[in-house]
Tab-separated table of C-alpha atoms and ligand atoms in Angstrom:
chain	number	residue	atom	x	y	z
N	1	MET	CA	96.661	120.761	-40.715
N	2	SER	CA	98.816	122.634	-38.250
N	3	LEU	CA	102.524	122.307	-38.773
N	4	ARG	CA	104.746	123.852	-36.115
N	5	ASP	CA	107.747	126.104	-36.745
N	6	ASP	CA	110.161	123.232	-36.096
N	7	ASP	CA	108.270	121.089	-38.607
N	8	LEU	CA	108.703	123.832	-41.213
N	9	THR	CA	112.422	124.167	-40.374
N	10	ARG	CA	112.884	120.443	-40.947
N	11	LEU	CA	110.908	120.520	-44.183
N	12	SER	CA	113.204	123.339	-45.338
N	13	ARG	CA	116.162	121.008	-44.803
N	14	CYS	CA	114.389	118.350	-46.906
N	15	VAL	CA	113.909	120.873	-49.699
N	16	GLU	CA	117.640	121.733	-49.478
N	17	LEU	CA	118.468	118.032	-49.837
N	18	ALA	CA	116.099	117.820	-52.815
N	19	ARG	CA	117.940	120.715	-54.439
N	20	GLU	CA	121.278	119.031	-53.722
N	21	ALA	CA	119.980	115.860	-55.412
N	22	LEU	CA	118.871	117.805	-58.470
N	23	ASP	CA	122.230	119.614	-58.640
N	24	ASN	CA	123.941	116.204	-58.651
N	25	GLY	CA	121.859	114.767	-61.485
N	26	ASP	CA	119.425	112.869	-59.280
N	27	GLU	CA	115.718	113.499	-58.760
N	28	PRO	CA	114.689	116.308	-56.372
N	29	PHE	CA	113.658	114.468	-53.224
N	30	GLY	CA	115.166	114.717	-49.735
N	31	SER	CA	114.187	113.296	-46.339
N	32	ILE	CA	115.298	113.302	-42.710
N	33	LEU	CA	114.650	111.029	-39.735
N	34	VAL	CA	114.076	112.732	-36.367
N	35	ASP	CA	113.857	110.996	-32.984
N	36	ALA	CA	111.436	111.571	-30.112
N	37	ASP	CA	113.748	114.269	-28.647
N	38	GLY	CA	113.849	116.200	-31.898
N	39	ARG	CA	117.364	115.159	-32.895
N	40	THR	CA	118.046	114.480	-36.580
N	41	LEU	CA	119.370	110.910	-36.735
N	42	PHE	CA	119.842	110.431	-40.454
N	43	GLU	CA	119.244	112.289	-43.681
N	44	ASP	CA	119.474	111.332	-47.303
N	45	ARG	CA	118.433	112.384	-50.778
N	46	ASN	CA	117.409	110.655	-53.977
N	47	ARG	CA	120.305	108.782	-55.643
N	48	VAL	CA	118.816	107.190	-58.786
N	49	LYS	CA	121.091	108.631	-61.455
N	50	ASP	CA	123.246	105.482	-61.702
N	51	GLY	CA	120.238	103.394	-62.704
N	52	ASP	CA	118.797	101.970	-59.471
N	53	HIS	CA	115.436	103.715	-59.322
N	54	THR	CA	114.635	102.310	-55.886
N	55	ARG	CA	117.243	104.570	-54.260
N	56	HIS	CA	114.731	106.896	-52.641
N	57	PRO	CA	115.674	108.654	-49.377
N	58	GLU	CA	112.598	107.361	-47.520
N	59	PHE	CA	113.609	103.793	-48.391
N	60	ALA	CA	117.176	104.483	-47.192
N	61	ILE	CA	115.696	105.818	-43.938
N	62	ALA	CA	113.680	102.613	-43.400
N	63	ARG	CA	116.806	100.500	-43.870
N	64	TRP	CA	118.924	102.761	-41.643
N	65	ALA	CA	116.260	102.603	-38.931
N	66	VAL	CA	116.215	98.793	-38.925
N	67	ASP	CA	119.996	98.686	-38.536
N	68	ASN	CA	120.193	101.371	-35.836
N	69	LEU	CA	116.973	101.645	-33.818
N	70	SER	CA	114.858	99.337	-31.681
N	71	PRO	CA	111.224	98.816	-32.679
N	72	ALA	CA	110.139	101.111	-29.806
N	73	GLU	CA	112.552	103.843	-30.909
N	74	ARG	CA	111.349	103.562	-34.502
N	75	ALA	CA	107.731	104.005	-33.439
N	76	HIS	CA	108.549	107.403	-31.893
N	77	THR	CA	110.404	108.866	-34.861
N	78	THR	CA	109.145	111.377	-37.410
N	79	VAL	CA	110.154	111.236	-41.062
N	80	TYR	CA	110.182	114.610	-42.823
N	81	THR	CA	110.286	114.560	-46.597
N	82	SER	CA	110.159	117.032	-49.466
N	83	GLY	CA	107.643	114.892	-51.373
N	84	GLU	CA	105.083	112.424	-50.072
N	85	HIS	CA	106.349	108.833	-49.973
N	86	CYS	CA	105.755	106.714	-53.083
N	87	PRO	CA	103.948	103.370	-52.524
N	88	MET	CA	107.283	101.496	-52.219
N	89	CYS	CA	108.557	103.828	-49.517
N	90	ALA	CA	105.209	104.054	-47.721
N	91	ALA	CA	105.190	100.251	-47.497
N	92	ALA	CA	108.803	100.137	-46.256
N	93	HIS	CA	108.001	102.821	-43.652
N	94	ALA	CA	105.054	100.806	-42.333
N	95	TRP	CA	106.823	97.426	-42.474
N	96	VAL	CA	109.665	98.674	-40.249
N	97	GLY	CA	107.299	100.469	-37.863
N	98	LEU	CA	108.424	104.084	-38.208
N	99	GLY	CA	106.276	106.908	-36.784
N	100	ARG	CA	104.702	110.085	-38.099
N	101	ILE	CA	105.358	111.419	-41.606
N	102	VAL	CA	105.382	115.122	-42.525
N	103	TYR	CA	105.712	116.043	-46.188
N	104	ALA	CA	106.110	119.358	-48.032
N	105	THR	CA	104.313	118.431	-51.254
N	106	SER	CA	101.821	115.635	-51.862
N	107	SER	CA	101.793	112.854	-54.438
N	108	ALA	CA	98.557	114.378	-55.749
N	109	GLN	CA	100.336	117.702	-56.359
N	110	LEU	CA	103.283	116.015	-58.085
N	111	SER	CA	100.938	113.867	-60.134
N	112	GLY	CA	99.033	116.940	-61.315
N	113	TRP	CA	102.243	118.710	-62.296
N	114	LEU	CA	103.563	115.624	-64.129
N	115	GLN	CA	100.304	115.485	-66.078
N	116	GLU	CA	100.723	119.152	-66.943
N	117	TRP	CA	104.201	118.328	-68.330
N	118	ASP	CA	103.043	115.121	-70.069
N	119	ALA	CA	105.514	113.075	-68.003
N	120	PRO	CA	103.526	110.263	-66.349
N	121	PRO	CA	105.198	108.391	-63.456
N	122	PRO	CA	105.835	104.622	-63.707
N	123	VAL	CA	104.185	103.943	-60.312
N	124	ALA	CA	100.652	104.951	-59.279
N	125	PRO	CA	100.686	108.085	-57.075
N	126	LEU	CA	98.731	106.518	-54.201
N	127	PRO	CA	98.499	108.518	-50.974
N	128	ILE	CA	100.577	107.145	-48.073
N	129	THR	CA	97.372	106.502	-46.137
N	130	THR	CA	96.131	104.118	-48.844
N	131	VAL	CA	99.305	102.023	-48.588
N	132	ALA	CA	99.953	102.469	-44.848
N	133	PRO	CA	96.587	103.273	-43.218
N	134	ARG	CA	97.851	103.371	-39.624
N	135	VAL	CA	100.618	105.930	-40.156
N	136	THR	CA	99.945	109.502	-38.995
N	137	VAL	CA	100.573	111.786	-41.961
N	138	GLU	CA	100.702	115.587	-42.208
N	139	GLY	CA	101.072	117.719	-45.322
N	140	PRO	CA	101.282	119.321	-47.711
N	141	ALA	CA	102.754	122.624	-46.525
N	142	ALA	CA	101.712	125.380	-48.925
N	143	GLU	CA	104.910	127.329	-48.102
N	144	PHE	CA	106.961	124.910	-50.201
N	145	ALA	CA	104.682	124.310	-53.209
N	146	GLU	CA	106.237	126.885	-55.512
N	147	THR	CA	109.848	125.954	-54.723
N	148	MET	CA	109.239	122.227	-55.071
N	149	LYS	CA	107.262	122.652	-58.294
N	150	ALA	CA	110.255	124.475	-59.790
N	151	LEU	CA	112.649	121.699	-58.724
N	152	TYR	CA	110.342	119.015	-60.158
N	153	GLU	CA	109.892	120.992	-63.352
N	154	ALA	CA	113.678	121.233	-63.826
N	155	LYS	CA	113.905	117.424	-63.638
N	156	PHE	CA	110.705	116.038	-65.086
N	157	ARG	CA	109.520	118.508	-67.734
N	158	LEU	CA	110.760	117.181	-71.041
X	1	ZN	ZN1	109.839	106.151	-52.829
């Protein structure tokens, strides 16, 4: 696992978006889509507070990419995200042919913390590579574990 400085900078932006989501009553997850030249094309955060619990940023990215990028362009993108994709988003990512994924915290980490707080998730915390075996995945980044745990705790600890 060797994340570069620019990977860490982009993950920091995802963590900022996660904090923004939490501050707005949503769940603390944020993601960005970066093209082959390193330009950020699109960013979003979790937006589930109005009742649609499929409004994850990684899913929004998959839909945005279909509307705005060719299949070849999609294949050369990187999706950065504060938390590893859930199975729904991992499937969407693979179905639309997006590229590498870099995440700050893993589903295994989140799952462990949720167990600690007696707050089990409704969907199995499968790794991306179980759902989408051909996607290149990097993470977690230890630098963000403490910050993300605090954001998750603020939302999910009952
Ligand atoms: Zn998801």
